[in-house]
Coordinates of C-alpha atoms in Angstrom, one line a residue:
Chain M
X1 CA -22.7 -61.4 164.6
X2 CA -19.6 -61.0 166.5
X3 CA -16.2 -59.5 164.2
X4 CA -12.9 -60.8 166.0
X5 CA -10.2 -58.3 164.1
X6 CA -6.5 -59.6 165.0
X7 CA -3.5 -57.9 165.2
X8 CA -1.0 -57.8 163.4
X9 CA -1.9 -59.6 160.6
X10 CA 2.4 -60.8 160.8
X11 CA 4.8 -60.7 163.6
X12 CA 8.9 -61.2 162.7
X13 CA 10.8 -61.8 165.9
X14 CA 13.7 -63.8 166.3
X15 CA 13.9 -66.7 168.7
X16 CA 14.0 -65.9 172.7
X17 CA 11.9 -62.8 171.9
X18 CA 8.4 -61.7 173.4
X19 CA 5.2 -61.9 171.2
X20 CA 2.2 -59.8 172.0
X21 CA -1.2 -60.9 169.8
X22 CA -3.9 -59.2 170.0
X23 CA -7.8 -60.3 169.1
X24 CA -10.3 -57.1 169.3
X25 CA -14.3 -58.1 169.3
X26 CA -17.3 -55.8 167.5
X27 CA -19.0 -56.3 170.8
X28 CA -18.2 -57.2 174.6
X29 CA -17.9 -61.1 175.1
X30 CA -19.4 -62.5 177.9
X31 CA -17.8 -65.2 180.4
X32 CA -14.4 -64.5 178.5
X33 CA -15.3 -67.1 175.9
X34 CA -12.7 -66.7 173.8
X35 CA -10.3 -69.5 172.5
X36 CA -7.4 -69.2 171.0
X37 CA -5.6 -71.9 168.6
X38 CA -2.0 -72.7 166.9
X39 CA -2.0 -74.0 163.4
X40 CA 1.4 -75.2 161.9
X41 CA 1.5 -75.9 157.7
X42 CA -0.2 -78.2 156.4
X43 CA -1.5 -79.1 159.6
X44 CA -4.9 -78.7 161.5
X45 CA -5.7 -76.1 164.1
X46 CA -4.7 -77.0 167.9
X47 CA -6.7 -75.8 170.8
X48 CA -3.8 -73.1 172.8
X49 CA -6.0 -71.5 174.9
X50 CA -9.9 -71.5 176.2
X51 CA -11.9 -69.3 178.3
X52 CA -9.4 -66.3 177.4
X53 CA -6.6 -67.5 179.7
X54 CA -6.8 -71.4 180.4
X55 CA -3.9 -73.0 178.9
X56 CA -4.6 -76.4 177.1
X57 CA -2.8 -80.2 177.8
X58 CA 0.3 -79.8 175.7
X59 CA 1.0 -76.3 175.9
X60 CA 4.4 -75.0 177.7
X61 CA 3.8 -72.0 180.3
X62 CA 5.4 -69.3 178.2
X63 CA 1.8 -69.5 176.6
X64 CA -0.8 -67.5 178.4
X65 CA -4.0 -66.0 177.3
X66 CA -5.7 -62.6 178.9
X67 CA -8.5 -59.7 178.4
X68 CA -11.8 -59.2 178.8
X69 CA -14.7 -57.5 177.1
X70 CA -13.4 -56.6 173.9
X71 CA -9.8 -56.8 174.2
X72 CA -8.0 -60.2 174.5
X73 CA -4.3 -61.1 174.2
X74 CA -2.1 -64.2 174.0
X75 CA 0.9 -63.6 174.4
X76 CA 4.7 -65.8 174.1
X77 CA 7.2 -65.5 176.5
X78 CA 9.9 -66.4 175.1
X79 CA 9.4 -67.7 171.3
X80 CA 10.8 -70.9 170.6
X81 CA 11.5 -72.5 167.3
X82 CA 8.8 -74.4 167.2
X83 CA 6.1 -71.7 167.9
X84 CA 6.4 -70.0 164.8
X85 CA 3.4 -70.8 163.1
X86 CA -0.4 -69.2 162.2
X87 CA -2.8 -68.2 165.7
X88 CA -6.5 -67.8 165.4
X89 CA -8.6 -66.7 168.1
X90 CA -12.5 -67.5 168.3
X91 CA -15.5 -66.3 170.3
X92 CA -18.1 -69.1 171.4
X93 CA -20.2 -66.8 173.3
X94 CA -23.0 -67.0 170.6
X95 CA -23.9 -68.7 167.1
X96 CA -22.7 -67.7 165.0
X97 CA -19.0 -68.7 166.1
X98 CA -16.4 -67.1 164.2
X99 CA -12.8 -66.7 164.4
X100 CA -10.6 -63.6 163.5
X101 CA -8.4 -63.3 160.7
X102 CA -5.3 -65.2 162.0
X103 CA -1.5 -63.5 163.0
X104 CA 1.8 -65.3 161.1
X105 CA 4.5 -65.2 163.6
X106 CA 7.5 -65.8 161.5
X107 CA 11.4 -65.7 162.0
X108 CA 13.1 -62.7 161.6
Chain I
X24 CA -6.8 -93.9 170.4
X25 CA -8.4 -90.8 170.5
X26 CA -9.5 -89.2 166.5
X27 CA -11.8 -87.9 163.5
X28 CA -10.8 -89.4 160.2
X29 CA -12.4 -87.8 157.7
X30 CA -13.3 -88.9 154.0
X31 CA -14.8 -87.5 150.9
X32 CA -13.9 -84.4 149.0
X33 CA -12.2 -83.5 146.2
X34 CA -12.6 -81.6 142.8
X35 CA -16.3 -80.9 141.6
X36 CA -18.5 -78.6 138.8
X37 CA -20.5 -75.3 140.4
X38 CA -23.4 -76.4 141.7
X39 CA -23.2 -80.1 142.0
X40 CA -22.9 -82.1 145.4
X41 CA -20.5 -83.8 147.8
X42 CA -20.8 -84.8 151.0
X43 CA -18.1 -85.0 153.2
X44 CA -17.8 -87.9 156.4
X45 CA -16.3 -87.9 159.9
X46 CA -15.6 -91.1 161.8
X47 CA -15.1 -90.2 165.1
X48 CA -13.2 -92.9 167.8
X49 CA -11.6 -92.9 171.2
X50 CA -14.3 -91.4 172.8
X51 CA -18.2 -91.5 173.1
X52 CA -19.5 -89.7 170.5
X53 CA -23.0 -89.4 171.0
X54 CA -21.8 -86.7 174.0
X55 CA -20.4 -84.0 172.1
X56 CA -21.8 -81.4 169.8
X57 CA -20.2 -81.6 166.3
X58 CA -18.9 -78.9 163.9
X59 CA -17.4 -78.1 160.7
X60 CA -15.3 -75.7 159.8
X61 CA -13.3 -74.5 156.6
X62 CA -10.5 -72.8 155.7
X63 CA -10.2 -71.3 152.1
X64 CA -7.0 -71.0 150.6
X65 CA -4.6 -68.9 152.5
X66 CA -7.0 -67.2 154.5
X67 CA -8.5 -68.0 158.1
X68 CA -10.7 -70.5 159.3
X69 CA -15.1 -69.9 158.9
X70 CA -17.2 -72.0 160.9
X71 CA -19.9 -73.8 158.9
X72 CA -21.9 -75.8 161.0
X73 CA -22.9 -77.7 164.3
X74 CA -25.0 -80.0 165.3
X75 CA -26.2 -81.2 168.8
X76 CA -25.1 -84.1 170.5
X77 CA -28.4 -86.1 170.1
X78 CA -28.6 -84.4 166.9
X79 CA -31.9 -82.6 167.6
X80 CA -30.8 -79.7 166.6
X81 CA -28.4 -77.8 163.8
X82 CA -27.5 -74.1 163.0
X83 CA -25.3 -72.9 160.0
X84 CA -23.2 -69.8 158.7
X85 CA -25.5 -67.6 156.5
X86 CA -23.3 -68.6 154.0
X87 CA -24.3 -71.9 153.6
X88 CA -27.3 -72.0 155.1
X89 CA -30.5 -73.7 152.4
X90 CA -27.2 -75.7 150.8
X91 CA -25.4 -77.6 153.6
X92 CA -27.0 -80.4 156.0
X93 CA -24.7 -81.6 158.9
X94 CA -25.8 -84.7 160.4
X95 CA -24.9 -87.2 162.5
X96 CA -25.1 -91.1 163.1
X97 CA -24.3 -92.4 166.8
X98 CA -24.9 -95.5 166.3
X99 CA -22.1 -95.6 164.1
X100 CA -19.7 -92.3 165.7
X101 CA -20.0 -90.7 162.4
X102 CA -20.4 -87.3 161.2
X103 CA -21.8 -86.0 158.0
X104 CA -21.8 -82.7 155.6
X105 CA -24.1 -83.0 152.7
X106 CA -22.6 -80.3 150.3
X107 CA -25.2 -78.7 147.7
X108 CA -25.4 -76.3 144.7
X109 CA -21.6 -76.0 145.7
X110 CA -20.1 -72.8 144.7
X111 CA -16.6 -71.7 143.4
X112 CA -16.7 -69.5 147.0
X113 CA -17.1 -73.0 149.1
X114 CA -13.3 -73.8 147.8
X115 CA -11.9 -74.6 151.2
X116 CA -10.2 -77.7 153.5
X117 CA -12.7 -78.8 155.3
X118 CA -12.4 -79.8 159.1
X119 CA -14.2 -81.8 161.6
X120 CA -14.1 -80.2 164.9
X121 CA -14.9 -81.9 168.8
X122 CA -16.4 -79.2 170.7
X123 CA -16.4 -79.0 174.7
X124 CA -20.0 -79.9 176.6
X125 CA -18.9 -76.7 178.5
X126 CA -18.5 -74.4 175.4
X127 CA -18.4 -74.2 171.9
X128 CA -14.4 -74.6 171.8
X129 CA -12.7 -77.2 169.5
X130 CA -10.0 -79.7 171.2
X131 CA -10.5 -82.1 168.7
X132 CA -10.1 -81.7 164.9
X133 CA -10.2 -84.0 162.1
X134 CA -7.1 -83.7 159.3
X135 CA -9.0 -81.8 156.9
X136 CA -10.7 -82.6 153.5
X137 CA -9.8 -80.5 150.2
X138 CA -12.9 -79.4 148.5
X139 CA -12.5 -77.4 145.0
X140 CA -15.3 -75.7 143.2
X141 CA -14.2 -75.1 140.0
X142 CA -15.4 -75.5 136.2

């Protein structure tokens, strides 16, 4: 079974800033099947990201996704108001799936 | 439009039953693998279940497995968890979840369904 360990568990940056999230696997993931996903209160999880770095319908540029292996990283280019909110990556590269533990990025 | 309404839950003993239902619309159904997935209270989301498009096949988190039973009608676009010997542990929202032909990635998701375990 695949860990996905994210980091950091919260990230406080203020509007306009960069955000850097990290999602580390227990073992290398083939085809960069990786996925990564936004989830607001009270709300559902949205797809963000697939394959590691394609960007889902809906989703501004300042989103990207990137790594390989082990490693993977979305990152925000500029955080906007209304990207503050819970992400959770997720391998599919085998059953079982499983997502990692989730980064808060909150206001400062 | 485009959705999976879900139905069932709510508030049950330790080790009773619920079963939990996803009606799925928009799209054709019978095309996609199906999943469900939970999120306990404050913490991340666990993947439960999926089963295949044509429902010939199923696999489950260890967690569940020998309790839970996804299935699947396509004759009526609807999706099923049947919930057994439920624990205080299985306290969670469940989700629906579409995943992509291509890969197990989910760009659908139902609303979510609050299931409490508790005595």
């Amino acid at each position: 079974e695949i860990v996905l360990t994210q980091s950091p568990g919260t990230l406080s940056l203020s509007p306009g800033e960069r955000a850097t999230l990290s999602c580390r696997a227990s073992q290398s993931i083939s085809r960069n099947t990786i996925a990564w996903y936004q989830q607001k209160p009270g709300q559902a999880p949205r797809l963000l990201i697939y394959g590691a770095s394609s960007r889902a319908t809906g989703f501004p540029d300042r989103f990207s996704g990137s790594g390989s292996g082990t490693d993977f990283t979305l990152s925000i280019s500029r955080v906007e108001p209304e990207d503050f909110a819970v992400y959770h990556c997720q391998h599919y590269d085998s059953s079982p799936l499983s997502f990692g533990g989730g980064t808060k990025v909150e206001i400062k | 439009q485009v959705q999976l309404v879900q139905s069932g839950g709510g508030m049950v003993q330790p080790g009773t039953s619920l079963r939990l239902s996803c009606a799925a619309s928009g799209f054709t159904f019978r095309n996609f693998p199906m999943h469900w997935v939970r999120q306990a209270p404050g913490k991340g989301l666990e993947w439960v279940a999926v089963i295949w498009s044509d429902g010939s096949d199923q696999k489950y988190a260890d967690s569940v497995k020998g309790r839970f039973t996804i299935s699947r009608d396509n004759s009526k676009n609807t999706l099923h968890l049947q919930m057994n010997s439920l624990r205080d542990g299985d306290t969670a929202v469940y989700y629906c979840a579409r995943a992509m032909m291509t890969g197990w990635y989910f760009d659908l998701w139902g609303r979510g369904t609050l299931v409490t375990v508790s005595s």
